DNA sequence: GAGCACTGC
């Protein structure tokens, strides 16, 4: 009960004693519900934001746009909507909408606020995320993902059911947030969070709220480290041997790096005296199956210290308790986009100052902490202030399609907070035109463009669904597109690579990866139908997880694909597209893939590499493809990723002649 | 011969 603890240390034990003696029957001890309620009320009162409740209500009432800079732990996300509700912002039946970049945040915060309000989740307080709507007619405080609000805007461009929109975590500058802000600027009715937005909104008022964060001491190295993996290892062991108890969080760039540091930590520990070996390494990254991710949350055994090896998943998405030390080598793997080649790639770059700050803050959640930056302070000064917003680093085809559907025709003139390059916009317009989504006048085409905008998919996949209804293979394409839309379906841990390969062979199809994915999906369906008649949903999930594990499939990805499948199946049915299967006619399906993915066709070169026809780039088949060894003459692919090489992934063999036949607008016959 | 992180009525 923090409000009581503030009286000072000397007398607190005494007064506590007296209180109990005076009131031998303490309500809090008798009624746990009362105690919980009391605790929540006291917690709310203790939050830094509580002292400015009235002011916030007034500011929001008096300003169309308000920037609220709430530091970590200020309570803004949970309290502000309640303040506004109490201040009467929902009186005319309107709703307060709060957007979050991530689903898990929308869900957990909504649950917390419902509890604080003492209402059932889904009634006055609710949340809405893709595949999950826990709201009702009486919902007045609605948490949601920013992407979902954008989808809502397609149906109601003025967002007329909301009295206030709070865009939380706007400083993260996700593509969705940026598009939403541009849209809200048109609607001119918003309350924003984060600094530096004031100028964009024409000098909007800003309110600062103090946070609650413990101090973190920052340490730099004297010199630049030539090998940051080695420097990381040395620092881990140094902390382990010399510092007080507390877990260590290390930020690395990817799976490979994490696995090698994990191995090296174990090796070096063996060289230490036995009493000093009580250090446990726990990896976490997105592609790790969730049961393995959970290990980082388990407390270390008594006497042990945990060292968590993480990607930037631990920067914002996941909060791990018990962290007292952070090691930050100063690098991150980031997406980048080359509009000339139309290629996205992953490259390792230095973090920004803001990112370094965010990382060090992870050491000060529960008490004072320490952060070791593995570079000199002079290097920190040279870092960019903040990370380049994603909208300047990605393919814009989807953003443009959405904006067009929202009635924004002049994309080059749209008032983005930070405008993507002209080249990048033009390249994506060109792609949309080639896919048939835009007319010669650059307007959304009817019906294709409108249908594509309605589907929650990459434009190229939306186009594939529309074409598939004409090729009589929509059932197969729905599965394909769902499987292509999720993270990697196959999971092959290094130590069981051979087993995983054998498992994958059961599904593999000589035509290529697309039909292989269809086989996996259908096998999971058959398994479920055979094994789970009459079982509960939880039992179903559990039995499917087991099947996935046996087959080296990432169950989280497969479940996600099944959700996407049922959603887009609903979408195409609503559009009236013809749902049919091509049965055993693989040729028909492969021709449809060629017609859909003609922009991503590639031809084999004498030395076994491929030349992508649209961009002229030399690429290689990714080793995870079923066609890695077969190397057919002509292929279509879905993903081009630059890591050590330019790799293409998700590939199907096609006949070269189909291109001119099925995409004559692009490939005219030259011979 | 190899996989940053998020997300979408």
XYZ file of C-alpha atoms (C1' of nucleotides) in Angstrom:
680
model
C 0.000 0.000 0.000
C 2.293 2.729 -1.251
C 0.242 5.664 0.031
C 0.769 4.460 3.591
C 4.444 3.704 3.123
C 5.234 7.299 2.335
C 5.136 8.410 5.968
C 8.831 7.788 6.461
C 10.852 4.761 7.435
C 11.371 5.359 11.118
C 7.834 5.050 12.365
C 6.226 2.912 9.727
C 6.580 -0.389 11.584
C 5.236 1.203 14.744
C 2.194 2.775 13.213
C 1.372 -0.404 11.354
C 1.366 -2.209 14.676
C -0.882 0.334 16.329
C -3.327 0.206 13.452
C -3.749 -3.518 13.880
C -4.141 -3.279 17.629
C -6.810 -0.662 17.320
C -8.814 -2.504 14.679
C -8.332 -6.182 15.460
C -10.859 -7.106 12.755
C -9.319 -5.760 9.588
C -11.749 -5.747 6.631
C -8.882 -6.376 4.279
C -8.093 -9.673 5.897
C -11.677 -10.877 6.015
C -12.828 -10.068 2.502
C -10.287 -10.669 -0.244
C -12.451 -8.884 -2.843
C -12.581 -5.799 -0.679
C -8.850 -5.996 -0.115
C -8.184 -6.212 -3.859
C -10.500 -3.293 -4.548
C -8.825 -1.242 -1.856
C -5.401 -2.089 -3.233
C -6.407 -1.031 -6.741
C -7.852 2.257 -5.461
C -4.687 2.984 -3.515
C -2.489 2.040 -6.445
C -4.445 4.350 -8.752
C -4.147 7.229 -6.295
C -0.383 6.706 -6.067
C 0.229 6.980 -9.829
C 1.954 10.194 -10.987
C -0.888 10.895 -13.410
C -3.519 10.984 -10.621
C -2.601 14.535 -9.612
C -3.434 15.947 -13.049
C -6.794 14.237 -13.652
C -8.817 17.428 -13.799
C -6.269 19.269 -15.879
C -6.136 16.470 -18.449
C -9.901 16.468 -18.828
C -9.905 20.236 -19.367
C -7.023 20.134 -21.832
C -8.673 17.429 -23.907
C -11.944 19.385 -23.896
C -10.242 22.627 -24.949
C -7.867 21.270 -27.593
C -8.646 19.280 -30.717
C -5.168 17.833 -30.562
C -3.232 17.214 -27.394
C 0.222 15.718 -27.056
C 0.711 13.878 -23.796
C 4.258 12.955 -22.917
C 3.894 10.264 -20.301
C 7.072 8.712 -19.016
C 7.324 4.977 -18.326
C 5.194 4.052 -15.347
C 3.139 7.265 -15.323
C -0.097 5.301 -15.697
C -1.237 7.142 -18.822
C -2.382 4.060 -20.749
C -4.667 2.783 -18.006
C -5.759 6.051 -16.356
C -6.337 8.615 -19.101
C -9.317 6.779 -20.655
C -10.922 6.445 -17.208
C -10.384 10.141 -16.516
C -12.012 11.053 -19.809
C -14.901 8.690 -19.166
C -15.483 10.295 -15.757
C -15.188 13.739 -17.344
C -18.178 12.935 -19.524
C -16.606 12.195 -22.882
C -18.955 9.264 -23.434
C -22.193 10.967 -22.437
C -23.654 11.061 -25.925
C -23.077 7.339 -26.362
C -19.699 7.803 -28.003
C -16.628 5.723 -27.328
C -13.076 6.493 -26.243
C -10.695 4.556 -28.512
C -7.143 3.761 -27.473
C -4.787 2.236 -30.027
C -1.736 0.083 -29.331
C 0.853 -1.170 -31.796
C 0.649 -4.704 -30.367
C -2.229 -7.103 -29.719
C -0.957 -8.334 -26.394
C -0.837 -4.779 -25.014
C -4.413 -4.056 -26.099
C -5.626 -7.199 -24.333
C -3.685 -6.891 -21.092
C -4.396 -3.191 -20.585
C -8.116 -3.671 -21.268
C -8.244 -6.466 -18.693
C -6.504 -4.304 -16.135
C -8.769 -1.301 -16.720
C -11.924 -3.428 -16.574
C -10.764 -4.668 -13.200
C -9.968 -1.162 -11.988
C -13.450 -0.048 -13.031
C -14.996 -3.103 -11.415
C -16.799 -4.091 -14.628
C -16.887 -7.239 -16.688
C -14.460 -7.208 -19.622
C -16.387 -6.577 -22.841
C -18.987 -4.389 -21.160
C -18.011 -0.779 -20.438
C -14.343 -1.631 -21.023
C -13.396 -3.911 -23.896
C -10.835 -4.627 -26.566
C -10.835 -5.476 -30.217
C -7.956 -7.047 -32.100
C -7.814 -9.141 -35.246
C -9.677 -12.442 -34.701
C -10.924 -11.314 -31.299
C -13.599 -8.760 -30.497
C -14.414 -8.438 -26.814
C -16.716 -5.427 -26.993
C -20.466 -4.882 -26.883
C -22.974 -2.129 -27.482
C -22.229 -0.783 -24.024
C -18.455 -0.546 -24.514
C -17.247 3.021 -23.938
C -13.532 2.470 -23.373
C -12.174 0.411 -26.231
C -8.566 -0.731 -26.559
C -7.504 -1.919 -29.992
C -4.557 -2.350 -32.317
C -3.799 0.615 -34.562
C -4.128 -1.599 -37.637
C -7.633 -2.527 -36.614
C -8.713 1.088 -36.262
C -7.375 1.680 -39.787
C -9.587 -1.159 -41.010
C -12.515 0.435 -39.202
C -11.761 3.702 -40.962
C -12.422 1.970 -44.303
C -16.058 1.652 -43.244
C -16.296 4.925 -41.314
C -13.654 7.406 -42.530
C -14.615 10.028 -39.931
C -14.446 7.515 -37.073
C -17.728 9.018 -36.018
C -18.444 6.596 -33.175
C -15.450 7.898 -31.218
C -15.369 11.071 -29.138
C -11.632 10.768 -28.529
C -8.900 8.682 -30.114
C -5.775 8.108 -28.037
C -2.827 6.902 -30.104
C -0.609 5.265 -27.529
C 3.068 4.423 -28.102
C 3.041 6.774 -31.089
C 6.780 7.316 -30.682
C 7.311 3.777 -31.985
C 6.240 5.099 -35.368
C 4.886 1.888 -36.839
C 3.500 2.133 -40.367
C -0.013 1.797 -38.976
C 0.529 4.590 -36.468
C 1.894 6.932 -39.133
C -0.996 6.324 -41.528
C -3.465 6.687 -38.669
C -1.938 10.015 -37.598
C -2.191 11.332 -41.148
C -5.804 10.283 -41.236
C -6.576 11.821 -37.833
C -4.977 15.043 -38.920
C -7.668 15.172 -41.573
C -10.367 14.310 -39.081
C -8.807 16.780 -36.599
C -9.954 15.235 -33.397
C -7.304 13.453 -31.475
C -5.215 13.244 -28.394
C -1.701 12.104 -28.977
C 1.031 10.728 -26.879
C 4.743 11.431 -27.300
C 7.029 14.260 -27.949
C 7.950 15.975 -31.180
C 4.475 15.593 -32.643
C 3.586 19.145 -31.763
C 5.049 20.676 -34.903
C 3.262 18.227 -37.182
C 0.031 19.219 -35.530
C 0.716 22.917 -35.918
C 2.093 23.636 -32.460
C -0.423 21.566 -30.524
C -0.355 21.821 -26.745
C 1.762 19.306 -24.897
C 1.333 18.019 -21.354
C 4.117 16.225 -19.524
C 3.502 13.589 -16.892
C 6.258 12.267 -14.677
C 7.031 8.593 -14.692
C 8.323 6.082 -12.234
C 11.562 4.501 -13.223
C 14.566 3.622 -11.080
C 17.943 5.135 -11.941
C 20.189 3.139 -14.270
C 23.953 3.736 -14.277
C 25.347 3.738 -17.793
C 28.857 2.421 -18.501
C 30.749 2.777 -21.757
C 33.924 1.074 -22.988
C 37.130 3.080 -23.387
C 37.682 1.946 -26.954
C 35.586 0.632 -29.812
C 35.260 -3.166 -29.643
C 36.330 -4.927 -32.836
C 34.359 -8.072 -31.935
C 31.172 -7.321 -30.032
C 30.260 -10.973 -29.523
C 33.519 -11.516 -27.666
C 33.075 -8.259 -25.730
C 29.560 -9.417 -24.800
C 30.905 -12.702 -23.423
C 33.534 -10.978 -21.336
C 30.966 -8.545 -19.934
C 28.501 -11.326 -19.071
C 31.164 -13.178 -17.086
C 32.433 -10.017 -15.451
C 28.964 -9.130 -14.184
C 28.390 -12.688 -13.092
C 31.607 -12.814 -11.057
C 31.732 -9.292 -9.655
C 28.244 -7.816 -9.345
C 25.444 -8.304 -6.839
C 22.669 -10.825 -7.615
C 20.234 -9.901 -10.403
C 19.579 -11.188 -13.908
C 21.299 -9.966 -17.068
C 19.572 -9.013 -20.325
C 21.710 -8.992 -23.480
C 20.501 -7.460 -26.760
C 21.748 -9.340 -29.831
C 20.762 -9.062 -33.476
C 19.394 -12.475 -34.388
C 18.904 -16.157 -33.793
C 22.277 -17.217 -35.075
C 24.122 -14.769 -32.852
C 22.027 -15.750 -29.844
C 22.703 -19.429 -30.363
C 26.430 -18.912 -30.706
C 26.644 -16.713 -27.589
C 24.622 -19.319 -25.701
C 27.125 -21.982 -26.732
C 30.119 -19.815 -25.868
C 28.748 -18.909 -22.416
C 28.416 -22.602 -21.608
C 31.972 -23.279 -22.814
C 33.539 -20.470 -20.816
C 31.654 -21.443 -17.665
C 33.327 -24.838 -17.779
C 36.677 -23.071 -17.455
C 35.607 -21.395 -14.192
C 35.897 -22.898 -10.711
C 32.865 -25.055 -9.935
C 31.394 -22.577 -7.440
C 31.254 -19.866 -10.077
C 29.288 -21.804 -12.688
C 25.802 -20.928 -11.443
C 24.817 -18.947 -14.526
C 21.917 -19.996 -16.748
C 21.579 -18.801 -20.357
C 18.035 -18.388 -21.751
C 17.430 -17.371 -25.373
C 14.360 -15.528 -26.615
C 13.447 -14.430 -30.135
C 10.202 -14.317 -32.068
C 10.655 -17.486 -34.117
C 11.305 -19.542 -30.979
C 8.296 -21.777 -30.197
C 6.326 -20.243 -27.347
C 6.921 -23.010 -24.804
C 10.646 -22.327 -25.181
C 10.071 -18.573 -24.955
C 8.397 -19.135 -21.591
C 11.682 -20.304 -20.077
C 12.985 -16.749 -19.799
C 10.159 -15.907 -17.390
C 10.855 -18.763 -14.977
C 12.962 -17.639 -12.001
C 16.471 -19.078 -11.950
C 17.042 -21.925 -9.448
C 18.250 -20.814 -6.016
C 21.757 -19.411 -6.158
C 21.708 -19.144 -9.946
C 21.824 -16.021 -12.066
C 19.968 -15.877 -15.390
C 21.407 -14.312 -18.520
C 18.739 -13.670 -21.128
C 19.929 -13.508 -24.717
C 17.322 -11.583 -26.669
C 16.625 -9.845 -29.959
C 14.793 -6.550 -29.791
C 11.682 -8.561 -28.855
C 12.758 -7.658 -25.269
C 12.923 -3.953 -26.087
C 9.174 -3.358 -26.151
C 7.117 -6.512 -26.772
C 8.158 -8.578 -23.798
C 8.985 -7.454 -20.259
C 11.077 -9.906 -18.301
C 11.064 -9.554 -14.507
C 14.192 -9.612 -12.386
C 16.502 -7.748 -14.776
C 19.119 -5.635 -13.016
C 21.844 -5.553 -15.686
C 21.590 -4.778 -19.400
C 24.348 -5.394 -21.934
C 23.881 -3.417 -25.133
C 26.410 -4.025 -27.941
C 24.633 -1.266 -29.847
C 23.383 -3.092 -32.937
C 20.034 -4.159 -34.326
C 18.882 -6.085 -37.388
C 16.512 -3.798 -39.225
C 14.375 -3.912 -42.328
C 15.452 -1.688 -45.165
C 13.939 -1.119 -48.582
C 15.495 -0.282 -51.924
C 12.784 1.325 -54.077
C 14.849 1.029 -57.267
C 15.189 -2.729 -56.992
C 11.906 -3.046 -55.114
C 13.725 -5.188 -52.600
C 13.452 -5.402 -48.821
C 16.458 -6.652 -46.907
C 17.623 -7.198 -43.361
C 20.795 -5.426 -42.378
C 22.656 -5.011 -39.105
C 22.859 -1.314 -38.189
C 23.780 0.705 -35.074
C 20.845 1.474 -32.766
C 19.534 5.019 -32.355
C 19.962 7.019 -29.135
C 16.289 6.504 -28.303
C 16.683 2.767 -28.763
C 19.781 2.679 -26.543
C 17.778 4.557 -23.892
C 14.874 2.144 -24.181
C 17.256 -0.789 -23.763
C 19.002 0.647 -20.694
C 15.582 1.386 -19.142
C 14.975 -2.357 -19.016
C 17.457 -2.508 -16.093
C 15.453 -0.052 -13.968
C 11.994 -1.571 -13.793
C 12.171 -3.027 -10.300
C 15.099 -1.225 -8.717
C 18.265 0.683 -9.567
C 20.204 -1.012 -12.360
C 23.271 -0.908 -14.554
C 23.640 -0.803 -18.313
C 26.861 -1.663 -20.120
C 27.076 -0.165 -23.598
C 29.841 -1.925 -25.482
C 31.064 1.176 -27.275
C 32.701 4.473 -26.219
C 30.598 7.442 -25.160
C 31.890 9.383 -28.177
C 30.165 6.791 -30.409
C 26.881 7.250 -28.576
C 26.959 10.940 -29.446
C 27.231 10.047 -33.126
C 24.101 7.860 -33.146
C 20.870 9.063 -34.763
C 18.465 10.554 -32.217
C 15.663 8.184 -33.111
C 15.097 5.185 -35.335
C 14.039 5.967 -38.887
C 10.265 5.443 -39.027
C 9.315 2.210 -40.696
C 7.227 3.910 -43.354
C 10.501 5.139 -44.869
C 11.944 1.638 -44.858
C 9.283 -0.532 -46.456
C 7.306 -1.305 -49.569
C 4.295 1.016 -49.634
C 1.935 -0.939 -51.889
C -0.371 -1.843 -49.024
C -0.355 1.634 -47.450
C -1.241 3.202 -50.794
C -4.019 0.707 -51.449
C -5.517 1.538 -48.036
C -5.263 5.278 -48.541
C -6.846 5.034 -51.977
C -9.684 3.042 -50.463
C -10.083 5.793 -47.847
C -10.549 8.298 -50.621
C -7.041 9.771 -50.568
C -6.149 9.935 -54.248
C -3.164 12.246 -54.153
C -0.647 10.016 -52.398
C 2.354 12.193 -53.258
C 0.548 15.134 -51.660
C -0.670 13.254 -48.560
C 0.503 14.893 -45.336
C 2.580 12.120 -43.786
C 4.368 13.023 -40.578
C 7.495 11.951 -42.401
C 7.006 11.521 -46.090
C 8.422 8.416 -47.790
C 10.634 9.168 -50.784
C 9.000 9.981 -54.087
C 10.813 7.031 -55.681
C 9.354 4.691 -53.104
C 5.796 5.958 -53.629
C 6.108 5.802 -57.419
C 7.509 2.266 -57.325
C 4.565 1.037 -55.260
C 2.032 2.866 -57.452
C 3.594 1.107 -60.425
C 3.311 -2.276 -58.678
C -0.358 -1.680 -57.899
C -0.991 -0.677 -61.484
C 0.684 -3.842 -62.770
C -1.476 -5.900 -60.402
C -4.582 -4.306 -61.872
C -5.548 -2.454 -58.682
C -5.213 0.995 -60.286
C -6.583 2.410 -63.512
C -4.628 4.463 -66.055
C -5.756 7.551 -64.120
C -4.278 6.058 -60.936
C -7.719 5.519 -59.384
C -8.763 2.368 -57.571
C -10.074 -0.022 -60.226
C -13.541 -1.496 -60.004
C -14.069 -4.157 -58.841
C -10.492 -5.523 -58.558
C -8.886 -2.594 -56.717
C -11.768 -2.284 -54.264
C -11.784 -6.023 -53.605
C -8.033 -6.005 -53.027
C -8.287 -3.152 -50.521
C -10.935 -5.066 -48.616
C -8.687 -8.059 -48.000
C -6.289 -7.950 -45.021
C -3.388 -9.282 -47.117
C -0.382 -8.165 -49.146
C -1.777 -6.771 -52.421
C -0.067 -9.491 -54.433
C -1.828 -12.172 -52.348
C -5.182 -10.422 -52.657
C -4.709 -10.429 -56.422
C -3.882 -14.150 -56.299
C -7.216 -14.887 -54.587
C -9.181 -12.963 -57.194
C -7.373 -14.748 -60.020
C -7.794 -18.129 -58.335
C -11.559 -17.783 -58.478
C -11.175 -17.618 -62.267
C -8.729 -20.547 -62.364
C -11.052 -22.752 -60.245
C -8.506 -23.173 -57.486
C -9.629 -20.671 -54.854
C -9.651 -23.344 -52.130
C -5.990 -24.126 -52.714
C -5.062 -20.460 -53.037
C -6.820 -19.529 -49.792
C -4.661 -22.069 -47.975
C -1.513 -20.957 -49.809
C -2.024 -17.290 -49.091
C -2.859 -17.943 -45.431
C 0.313 -20.013 -45.028
C 2.433 -17.399 -46.836
C 1.021 -14.637 -44.629
C 2.387 -16.019 -41.372
C 5.833 -16.423 -39.885
C 7.836 -19.473 -40.873
C 5.756 -22.661 -40.702
C 8.694 -25.035 -40.359
C 10.893 -24.967 -37.301
C 14.273 -26.684 -37.440
C 16.435 -26.387 -34.316
C 20.103 -26.757 -35.101
C 20.562 -29.873 -33.003
C 17.733 -31.735 -34.752
C 18.236 -30.522 -38.297
C 18.293 -34.030 -39.839
C 15.102 -35.136 -38.102
C 13.365 -31.942 -39.150
C 14.372 -32.480 -42.751
C 12.968 -36.006 -42.752
C 9.700 -34.720 -41.303
C 9.418 -32.030 -43.938
C 9.912 -34.603 -46.743
C 6.537 -36.153 -45.862
C 4.835 -32.988 -47.033
C 7.086 -31.908 -49.845
C 5.738 -31.645 -53.328
C 7.884 -31.686 -56.506
C 6.099 -28.641 -57.948
C 7.405 -26.462 -55.156
C 6.891 -24.812 -51.798
C 3.378 -23.525 -52.387
C 1.837 -26.959 -52.806
C 4.048 -28.213 -49.978
C 2.422 -25.648 -47.694
C -1.020 -26.737 -48.921
C -0.072 -30.324 -48.015
C 0.923 -29.292 -44.482
C -2.337 -27.424 -43.967
C -4.455 -30.265 -45.270
C -2.527 -32.825 -43.246
C -3.230 -30.816 -40.097
C -6.909 -30.680 -41.060
C -7.092 -34.417 -41.638
C -5.339 -35.069 -38.373
C -7.796 -32.884 -36.505
C -10.825 -34.444 -38.183
C -9.688 -37.969 -37.389
C -8.497 -37.451 -33.860
C -10.572 -34.822 -32.237
C -14.215 -35.516 -32.860
C -16.145 -34.338 -29.828
C -13.184 -32.913 -27.961
C -13.133 -29.479 -26.366
C -11.405 -26.574 -28.057
C -8.553 -26.644 -25.542
C -8.042 -30.374 -26.080
C -8.034 -29.772 -29.835
C -5.354 -27.127 -29.521
C -3.257 -29.326 -27.293
C -3.424 -32.330 -29.580
C -2.589 -30.152 -32.591
C 0.426 -28.728 -30.771
C 1.691 -32.241 -30.200
C 1.230 -33.092 -33.866
C 3.138 -29.942 -34.798
C 6.009 -30.792 -32.507
C 6.330 -34.259 -34.017
C 6.399 -32.762 -37.490
C 8.751 -29.851 -36.721
C 6.064 -27.313 -37.444
C 5.746 -24.092 -35.468
C 2.304 -24.497 -33.896
C 1.895 -20.780 -33.280
C 2.414 -20.112 -37.000
C 0.026 -22.870 -38.053
C -2.696 -21.672 -35.682
C -2.210 -18.164 -36.998
C -2.524 -19.453 -40.583
C -5.750 -21.253 -39.666
C -7.139 -17.990 -38.237
C -6.120 -16.037 -41.345
C -7.654 -18.744 -43.515
C -11.028 -18.570 -41.837
C -11.025 -14.776 -41.946
C -10.150 -14.421 -45.633
C -12.459 -17.277 -46.539
C -15.217 -15.160 -45.031
C -13.998 -12.132 -46.986
C -14.017 -13.864 -50.380
C -17.396 -15.444 -49.742
C -18.779 -11.999 -48.953
C -17.349 -10.719 -52.224
C -19.068 -13.514 -54.060
C -15.881 -15.085 -55.415
C -16.317 -18.635 -56.640
C -14.957 -21.131 -54.122
C -13.745 -24.205 -56.011
C -10.949 -26.747 -55.835
C -8.761 -27.822 -58.733
C -8.600 -31.314 -57.191
C -5.633 -33.225 -58.619
C -5.091 -30.728 -61.432
C -1.815 -29.292 -60.143
C -1.145 -27.744 -63.532
C -4.120 -25.462 -63.150
C -2.925 -24.314 -59.734
C 0.658 -23.723 -60.892
C -0.612 -21.691 -63.856
C -2.594 -19.581 -61.432
C 0.543 -19.037 -59.342
C 2.365 -17.912 -62.486
C -0.468 -15.535 -63.376
C -0.482 -14.131 -59.833
C 3.215 -13.864 -59.105
C 4.464 -12.938 -62.599
C 6.258 -9.927 -61.114
C 8.413 -12.409 -59.201
C 9.527 -14.746 -61.966
C 13.142 -15.899 -62.284
C 15.164 -17.858 -64.833
C 18.029 -20.247 -64.128
C 21.482 -19.156 -65.257
C 24.232 -21.543 -66.363
C 26.001 -21.455 -62.977
C 22.838 -22.462 -61.073
C 21.908 -19.019 -59.777
C 18.749 -17.279 -60.975
C 17.994 -13.972 -62.632
C 14.845 -12.210 -61.424
C 13.132 -11.014 -64.597
C 11.548 -7.831 -63.249
C 14.617 -6.376 -61.539
C 17.457 -8.192 -63.293
C 18.959 -9.173 -59.948
C 20.966 -12.344 -59.500
C 19.395 -14.414 -56.721
C 19.673 -17.871 -55.169
C 17.095 -20.374 -53.997
C 16.940 -20.389 -50.191
C 18.191 -23.690 -48.703
C 14.849 -24.216 -46.956
C 13.014 -24.524 -50.292
C 11.965 -27.956 -51.552
C 13.408 -26.882 -54.923
C 16.851 -26.073 -53.484
C 18.427 -29.082 -55.233
C 16.071 -29.504 -58.177
C 16.838 -26.075 -59.632
C 14.140 -25.903 -62.354
C 14.577 -23.638 -65.394
C 11.829 -21.157 -64.591
C 10.185 -20.301 -61.260
C 7.989 -17.812 -59.426
C 8.790 -16.834 -55.849
C 7.250 -14.770 -53.048
C 10.033 -13.387 -50.961
C 13.425 -11.946 -51.781
C 15.580 -11.501 -48.706
C 19.123 -10.279 -48.586
C 21.208 -11.814 -45.824
C 24.570 -13.295 -46.744
C 23.223 -13.766 -50.272
C 20.134 -12.624 -52.100
C 17.802 -15.474 -51.299
C 14.384 -16.175 -52.776
C 11.884 -18.178 -50.752
C 8.561 -19.933 -51.349
C 9.109 -21.057 -54.909
C 7.141 -23.003 -57.523
C 8.303 -24.380 -60.850
C 6.504 -22.930 -63.879
C 6.718 -23.096 -67.670
C 8.471 -20.077 -69.153
C 5.842 -19.803 -71.911
C 3.058 -19.267 -69.379
C 4.400 -15.828 -68.542
C 3.732 -14.333 -71.953
C 0.408 -16.166 -72.120
C -0.862 -15.244 -68.642
C 0.740 -11.827 -68.128
C 0.914 -10.409 -71.663
C 0.611 -6.857 -70.290
C 4.058 -7.379 -68.772
C 5.801 -10.044 -70.841
C 5.337 -9.491 -74.538
C 6.735 -12.249 -76.742
C 9.996 -11.021 -78.141
C 11.082 -13.920 -80.342
C 23.243 -24.402 -46.986
C 19.976 -20.632 -43.415
C 15.550 -17.486 -40.247
C 14.926 -8.667 -36.751
C 10.478 -7.054 -34.526
C 5.410 -5.892 -35.009
C 0.529 -6.078 -37.391
C -4.690 -6.342 -40.366
C -13.409 -6.601 -38.756
